[in-house]
PDB file of C-alpha atoms in Angstrom:
ATOM      1  CA  UNK A   1      -0.131  -0.132  -0.093  1.00 43.00           C
ATOM      2  CA  UNK A   2       1.148   3.497  -0.727  1.00 42.00           C
ATOM      3  CA  UNK A   3       1.913   6.426   1.537  1.00 36.00           C
ATOM      4  CA  UNK A   4      -1.798   7.571   1.333  1.00 50.00           C
ATOM      5  CA  UNK A   5      -4.204   4.955   0.466  1.00 90.00           C
ATOM      6  CA  UNK A   6      -7.716   3.987   0.571  1.00 95.00           C
ATOM      7  CA  UNK A   7      -9.422   1.186   1.817  1.00 96.00           C
ATOM      8  CA  UNK A   8     -13.221  -0.300   1.837  1.00 97.00           C
ATOM      9  CA  UNK A   9     -14.428  -2.085   4.789  1.00 97.00           C
ATOM     10  CA  UNK A  10     -16.724  -4.776   5.122  1.00 95.00           C
ATOM     11  CA  UNK A  11     -18.747  -5.923   8.107  1.00 94.00           C
ATOM     12  CA  UNK A  12     -17.057  -9.238   8.597  1.00 92.00           C
ATOM     13  CA  UNK A  13     -13.977  -7.233   9.897  1.00 94.00           C
ATOM     14  CA  UNK A  14     -15.992  -6.578  13.171  1.00 94.00           C
ATOM     15  CA  UNK A  15     -17.970  -9.617  13.231  1.00 93.00           C
ATOM     16  CA  UNK A  16     -16.057 -12.704  11.919  1.00 90.00           C
ATOM     17  CA  UNK A  17     -14.894 -14.207  15.112  1.00 87.00           C
ATOM     18  CA  UNK A  18     -11.597 -15.421  13.568  1.00 84.00           C
ATOM     19  CA  UNK A  19     -10.818 -11.652  12.873  1.00 85.00           C
ATOM     20  CA  UNK A  20     -12.534  -9.416  15.168  1.00 81.00           C
ATOM     21  CA  UNK A  21     -11.033 -10.737  18.111  1.00 85.00           C
ATOM     22  CA  UNK A  22      -7.923  -9.100  17.440  1.00 89.00           C
ATOM     23  CA  UNK A  23      -9.738  -5.855  17.768  1.00 92.00           C
ATOM     24  CA  UNK A  24     -12.305  -6.512  20.781  1.00 89.00           C
ATOM     25  CA  UNK A  25     -14.397  -9.313  22.378  1.00 91.00           C
ATOM     26  CA  UNK A  26     -17.534  -8.459  20.564  1.00 92.00           C
ATOM     27  CA  UNK A  27     -18.649  -6.189  17.325  1.00 94.00           C
ATOM     28  CA  UNK A  28     -19.048  -2.995  19.526  1.00 95.00           C
ATOM     29  CA  UNK A  29     -15.388  -3.276  21.262  1.00 94.00           C
ATOM     30  CA  UNK A  30     -14.060  -4.387  17.866  1.00 94.00           C
ATOM     31  CA  UNK A  31     -15.450  -0.959  15.756  1.00 95.00           C
ATOM     32  CA  UNK A  32     -14.159   1.057  18.603  1.00 95.00           C
ATOM     33  CA  UNK A  33     -10.574  -0.232  18.700  1.00 94.00           C
ATOM     34  CA  UNK A  34     -10.590  -0.306  14.917  1.00 94.00           C
ATOM     35  CA  UNK A  35     -11.651   3.541  15.202  1.00 95.00           C
ATOM     36  CA  UNK A  36      -9.080   4.353  17.632  1.00 93.00           C
ATOM     37  CA  UNK A  37      -6.195   2.882  15.495  1.00 93.00           C
ATOM     38  CA  UNK A  38      -7.449   4.158  12.382  1.00 94.00           C
ATOM     39  CA  UNK A  39      -7.708   7.715  13.708  1.00 93.00           C
ATOM     40  CA  UNK A  40      -4.091   7.332  14.591  1.00 90.00           C
ATOM     41  CA  UNK A  41      -3.042   5.987  11.092  1.00 90.00           C
ATOM     42  CA  UNK A  42      -4.704   8.917   9.655  1.00 87.00           C
ATOM     43  CA  UNK A  43      -3.776  10.545   7.038  1.00 83.00           C
ATOM     44  CA  UNK A  44      -1.815   7.898   5.711  1.00 88.00           C
ATOM     45  CA  UNK A  45      -4.796   5.592   5.523  1.00 93.00           C
ATOM     46  CA  UNK A  46      -8.270   6.502   4.792  1.00 94.00           C
ATOM     47  CA  UNK A  47     -11.039   4.199   5.393  1.00 96.00           C
ATOM     48  CA  UNK A  48     -14.463   3.878   3.777  1.00 97.00           C
ATOM     49  CA  UNK A  49     -17.624   1.959   4.322  1.00 96.00           C
ATOM     50  CA  UNK A  50     -20.758   1.995   2.129  1.00 97.00           C
ATOM     51  CA  UNK A  51     -23.926   2.893   4.098  1.00 96.00           C
ATOM     52  CA  UNK A  52     -25.458  -0.567   3.563  1.00 95.00           C
ATOM     53  CA  UNK A  53     -22.524  -2.169   5.121  1.00 95.00           C
ATOM     54  CA  UNK A  54     -22.668   0.397   8.042  1.00 94.00           C
ATOM     55  CA  UNK A  55     -26.463  -0.545   8.290  1.00 93.00           C
ATOM     56  CA  UNK A  56     -25.672  -4.271   8.411  1.00 93.00           C
ATOM     57  CA  UNK A  57     -22.840  -3.631  11.004  1.00 93.00           C
ATOM     58  CA  UNK A  58     -25.574  -1.621  13.184  1.00 91.00           C
ATOM     59  CA  UNK A  59     -27.453  -5.229  13.620  1.00 93.00           C
ATOM     60  CA  UNK A  60     -24.436  -6.397  15.357  1.00 93.00           C
ATOM     61  CA  UNK A  61     -22.657  -3.464  17.379  1.00 93.00           C
ATOM     62  CA  UNK A  62     -24.565  -1.189  20.025  1.00 93.00           C
ATOM     63  CA  UNK A  63     -25.025   1.897  18.535  1.00 89.00           C
ATOM     64  CA  UNK A  64     -25.185   3.702  21.754  1.00 91.00           C
ATOM     65  CA  UNK A  65     -21.513   2.518  22.666  1.00 94.00           C
ATOM     66  CA  UNK A  66     -19.971   3.562  19.218  1.00 93.00           C
ATOM     67  CA  UNK A  67     -17.388   6.502  19.177  1.00 93.00           C
ATOM     68  CA  UNK A  68     -19.194   9.474  18.203  1.00 92.00           C
ATOM     69  CA  UNK A  69     -16.736  10.399  15.514  1.00 93.00           C
ATOM     70  CA  UNK A  70     -17.233   7.060  13.646  1.00 93.00           C
ATOM     71  CA  UNK A  71     -18.402   8.585  10.656  1.00 92.00           C
ATOM     72  CA  UNK A  72     -15.400  10.915  10.736  1.00 93.00           C
ATOM     73  CA  UNK A  73     -12.892   8.161  10.708  1.00 95.00           C
ATOM     74  CA  UNK A  74     -14.682   5.918   8.355  1.00 95.00           C
ATOM     75  CA  UNK A  75     -16.286   7.620   5.562  1.00 96.00           C
ATOM     76  CA  UNK A  76     -19.553   6.472   4.542  1.00 95.00           C
ATOM     77  CA  UNK A  77     -19.834   6.629   0.929  1.00 95.00           C
ATOM     78  CA  UNK A  78     -22.505   4.926  -1.409  1.00 93.00           C
ATOM     79  CA  UNK A  79     -21.059   3.727  -4.676  1.00 92.00           C
ATOM     80  CA  UNK A  80     -22.230   5.260  -7.537  1.00 90.00           C
ATOM     81  CA  UNK A  81     -24.205   2.176  -8.859  1.00 82.00           C
ATOM     82  CA  UNK A  82     -25.566   3.680 -12.226  1.00 83.00           C
ATOM     83  CA  UNK A  83     -22.467   5.323 -13.312  1.00 80.00           C
ATOM     84  CA  UNK A  84     -19.953   2.513 -12.921  1.00 68.00           C
ATOM     85  CA  UNK A  85     -18.660   0.109 -15.531  1.00 72.00           C
ATOM     86  CA  UNK A  86     -18.417  -3.307 -14.589  1.00 70.00           C
ATOM     87  CA  UNK A  87     -16.142  -5.857 -16.916  1.00 71.00           C
ATOM     88  CA  UNK A  88     -18.462  -8.183 -18.975  1.00 75.00           C
ATOM     89  CA  UNK A  89     -16.161 -10.977 -17.636  1.00 74.00           C
ATOM     90  CA  UNK A  90     -16.774 -10.115 -14.302  1.00 72.00           C
ATOM     91  CA  UNK A  91     -20.562 -10.506 -14.642  1.00 73.00           C
ATOM     92  CA  UNK A  92     -19.963 -13.703 -16.987  1.00 75.00           C
ATOM     93  CA  UNK A  93     -18.294 -15.373 -14.322  1.00 78.00           C
ATOM     94  CA  UNK A  94     -20.545 -14.554 -11.658  1.00 75.00           C
ATOM     95  CA  UNK A  95     -23.213 -15.740 -13.521  1.00 76.00           C
ATOM     96  CA  UNK A  96     -21.357 -19.093 -14.131  1.00 80.00           C
ATOM     97  CA  UNK A  97     -20.593 -19.433 -10.467  1.00 76.00           C
ATOM     98  CA  UNK A  98     -24.421 -19.078  -9.535  1.00 77.00           C
ATOM     99  CA  UNK A  99     -25.560 -21.491 -12.190  1.00 78.00           C
ATOM    100  CA  UNK A 100     -22.806 -24.313 -10.891  1.00 79.00           C
ATOM    101  CA  UNK A 101     -23.959 -23.300  -7.124  1.00 74.00           C
ATOM    102  CA  UNK A 102     -27.600 -24.010  -8.285  1.00 76.00           C
ATOM    103  CA  UNK A 103     -26.727 -27.513  -9.660  1.00 77.00           C
ATOM    104  CA  UNK A 104     -24.515 -28.155  -6.619  1.00 76.00           C
ATOM    105  CA  UNK A 105     -27.606 -27.210  -4.298  1.00 78.00           C
ATOM    106  CA  UNK A 106     -29.983 -29.524  -6.433  1.00 74.00           C
ATOM    107  CA  UNK A 107     -27.250 -32.371  -6.101  1.00 74.00           C
ATOM    108  CA  UNK A 108     -27.457 -31.892  -2.167  1.00 76.00           C
ATOM    109  CA  UNK A 109     -31.127 -31.629  -2.408  1.00 77.00           C
ATOM    110  CA  UNK A 110     -31.431 -34.926  -4.339  1.00 74.00           C
ATOM    111  CA  UNK A 111     -28.955 -36.873  -2.017  1.00 74.00           C
ATOM    112  CA  UNK A 112     -31.229 -35.933   0.847  1.00 74.00           C
ATOM    113  CA  UNK A 113     -34.451 -37.097  -0.353  1.00 70.00           C
ATOM    114  CA  UNK A 114     -32.963 -40.314  -1.310  1.00 67.00           C
ATOM    115  CA  UNK A 115     -31.464 -40.696   2.160  1.00 70.00           C
ATOM    116  CA  UNK A 116     -34.428 -39.544   4.427  1.00 70.00           C
ATOM    117  CA  UNK A 117     -35.948 -42.460   6.362  1.00 62.00           C
ATOM    118  CA  UNK A 118     -39.362 -42.474   8.300  1.00 58.00           C
ATOM    119  CA  UNK A 119     -38.521 -40.686  11.613  1.00 61.00           C
ATOM    120  CA  UNK A 120     -35.604 -39.012  10.664  1.00 75.00           C
ATOM    121  CA  UNK A 121     -36.944 -36.169   8.719  1.00 72.00           C
ATOM    122  CA  UNK A 122     -35.605 -33.668  10.979  1.00 73.00           C
ATOM    123  CA  UNK A 123     -32.132 -34.992  11.110  1.00 74.00           C
ATOM    124  CA  UNK A 124     -32.460 -35.077   7.033  1.00 75.00           C
ATOM    125  CA  UNK A 125     -33.712 -31.340   7.057  1.00 74.00           C
ATOM    126  CA  UNK A 126     -30.909 -29.964   8.970  1.00 74.00           C
ATOM    127  CA  UNK A 127     -28.447 -32.051   7.120  1.00 76.00           C
ATOM    128  CA  UNK A 128     -30.109 -30.689   3.710  1.00 75.00           C
ATOM    129  CA  UNK A 129     -29.935 -26.850   5.447  1.00 75.00           C
ATOM    130  CA  UNK A 130     -26.429 -27.138   6.078  1.00 73.00           C
ATOM    131  CA  UNK A 131     -24.966 -28.406   3.277  1.00 74.00           C
ATOM    132  CA  UNK A 132     -27.218 -26.496   0.760  1.00 72.00           C
ATOM    133  CA  UNK A 133     -26.119 -23.326   2.457  1.00 68.00           C
ATOM    134  CA  UNK A 134     -22.223 -24.391   1.985  1.00 70.00           C
ATOM    135  CA  UNK A 135     -22.840 -25.370  -1.642  1.00 65.00           C
ATOM    136  CA  UNK A 136     -24.924 -22.305  -2.495  1.00 63.00           C
ATOM    137  CA  UNK A 137     -23.215 -19.430  -0.604  1.00 60.00           C
ATOM    138  CA  UNK A 138     -19.667 -20.331   0.335  1.00 62.00           C
ATOM    139  CA  UNK A 139     -17.167 -18.422  -1.898  1.00 60.00           C
ATOM    140  CA  UNK A 140     -20.228 -16.597  -3.462  1.00 63.00           C
ATOM    141  CA  UNK A 141     -20.810 -12.674  -3.901  1.00 64.00           C
ATOM    142  CA  UNK A 142     -23.846 -13.118  -1.867  1.00 69.00           C
ATOM    143  CA  UNK A 143     -25.200  -9.882  -0.875  1.00 80.00           C
ATOM    144  CA  UNK A 144     -26.063  -6.238  -2.145  1.00 85.00           C
ATOM    145  CA  UNK A 145     -23.417  -5.213   0.858  1.00 91.00           C
ATOM    146  CA  UNK A 146     -20.861  -7.313  -0.611  1.00 89.00           C
ATOM    147  CA  UNK A 147     -21.452  -5.814  -4.085  1.00 87.00           C
ATOM    148  CA  UNK A 148     -21.449  -2.338  -2.593  1.00 92.00           C
ATOM    149  CA  UNK A 149     -18.061  -2.695  -0.977  1.00 94.00           C
ATOM    150  CA  UNK A 150     -16.465  -4.145  -4.524  1.00 92.00           C
ATOM    151  CA  UNK A 151     -18.161  -1.268  -6.438  1.00 91.00           C
ATOM    152  CA  UNK A 152     -17.191   1.486  -4.031  1.00 94.00           C
ATOM    153  CA  UNK A 153     -13.543  -0.065  -4.300  1.00 94.00           C
ATOM    154  CA  UNK A 154     -13.587  -0.027  -7.857  1.00 91.00           C
ATOM    155  CA  UNK A 155     -14.788   3.605  -7.981  1.00 91.00           C
ATOM    156  CA  UNK A 156     -11.927   5.046  -5.166  1.00 93.00           C
ATOM    157  CA  UNK A 157      -9.239   2.663  -6.710  1.00 92.00           C
ATOM    158  CA  UNK A 158      -9.114   1.387  -3.376  1.00 95.00           C
ATOM    159  CA  UNK A 159      -8.543  -2.224  -1.595  1.00 96.00           C
ATOM    160  CA  UNK A 160     -11.085  -4.068   0.088  1.00 96.00           C
ATOM    161  CA  UNK A 161     -10.526  -5.624   3.637  1.00 96.00           C
ATOM    162  CA  UNK A 162     -12.906  -8.259   4.524  1.00 94.00           C
ATOM    163  CA  UNK A 163     -12.934 -11.890   6.162  1.00 91.00           C
ATOM    164  CA  UNK A 164     -15.473 -13.166   3.798  1.00 88.00           C
ATOM    165  CA  UNK A 165     -13.855 -15.511   1.416  1.00 86.00           C
ATOM    166  CA  UNK A 166     -16.271 -15.006  -1.212  1.00 85.00           C
ATOM    167  CA  UNK A 167     -16.033 -11.089  -1.193  1.00 89.00           C
ATOM    168  CA  UNK A 168     -12.368 -11.219  -1.462  1.00 92.00           C
ATOM    169  CA  UNK A 169     -12.379 -14.035  -4.001  1.00 88.00           C
ATOM    170  CA  UNK A 170     -14.569 -11.574  -6.359  1.00 85.00           C
ATOM    171  CA  UNK A 171     -12.458  -8.393  -5.577  1.00 91.00           C
ATOM    172  CA  UNK A 172      -9.559 -10.507  -6.653  1.00 90.00           C
ATOM    173  CA  UNK A 173     -11.220 -11.299  -9.918  1.00 85.00           C
ATOM    174  CA  UNK A 174     -12.099  -7.747 -10.352  1.00 85.00           C
ATOM    175  CA  UNK A 175      -8.273  -6.758 -10.266  1.00 89.00           C
ATOM    176  CA  UNK A 176      -8.890  -4.790  -6.903  1.00 92.00           C
ATOM    177  CA  UNK A 177      -5.957  -4.485  -4.326  1.00 94.00           C
ATOM    178  CA  UNK A 178      -6.600  -6.690  -1.202  1.00 94.00           C
ATOM    179  CA  UNK A 179      -6.291  -6.242   2.372  1.00 93.00           C
ATOM    180  CA  UNK A 180      -6.594  -9.531   3.995  1.00 90.00           C
ATOM    181  CA  UNK A 181      -8.766  -8.770   7.174  1.00 88.00           C
ATOM    182  CA  UNK A 182      -6.356 -10.722   9.324  1.00 88.00           C
ATOM    183  CA  UNK A 183      -3.523  -8.584   8.351  1.00 92.00           C
ATOM    184  CA  UNK A 184      -5.540  -5.173   8.920  1.00 92.00           C
ATOM    185  CA  UNK A 185      -5.043  -5.002  12.503  1.00 92.00           C
ATOM    186  CA  UNK A 186      -1.133  -5.216  11.901  1.00 91.00           C
ATOM    187  CA  UNK A 187      -1.192  -2.718   9.219  1.00 92.00           C
ATOM    188  CA  UNK A 188      -3.413  -0.232  11.476  1.00 93.00           C
ATOM    189  CA  UNK A 189      -0.771  -0.416  14.407  1.00 91.00           C
ATOM    190  CA  UNK A 190       2.039   0.238  12.126  1.00 91.00           C
ATOM    191  CA  UNK A 191       0.718   3.226  10.898  1.00 89.00           C
ATOM    192  CA  UNK A 192      -0.340   4.264  14.200  1.00 84.00           C
ATOM    193  CA  UNK A 193       3.241   3.752  15.546  1.00 82.00           C
ATOM    194  CA  UNK A 194       2.151   0.886  17.862  1.00 76.00           C
ATOM    195  CA  UNK A 195       3.878  -1.961  16.274  1.00 67.00           C
TER     196      UNK A 195
END
């Protein structure tokens, strides 16, 4: 990353247990610690978050306990959805990925139907839900919030930081710079002079 750089943040930085724990014990504490470090890292690093991601984060963090300068440190900006050009190959690969996942989901459902026995319907339904979700969602760009992160990063020529494997995979396919969430804490500490 260069001297002055921009990064677009995803909710998973503050909610994914594998990553958020380095910032705090829960989403609220993680946001507070992140803001502390990002405040000290400025102006070498500018952090952005789409409003849709901030809305999603509000379901996990207690708004009453968040820092009052949160929006000054993490700039809220929506991507210009109507003005951005997305390469056709990106859309082509997204559609192909969705089609492949639908086929995988169908195979999971077929297997569940073949293996259901009377009295084990609930167990089979639980198995089906878990495997179906894994077949369809793991590694997929599966929410408008994720798409907003990618579109804003394209617009700002910024890096993407997330603990969501699917989001990072699609950001890489889009040729975006990446800042893995597991490394973000170290980067902030370094820029804030706390390493």
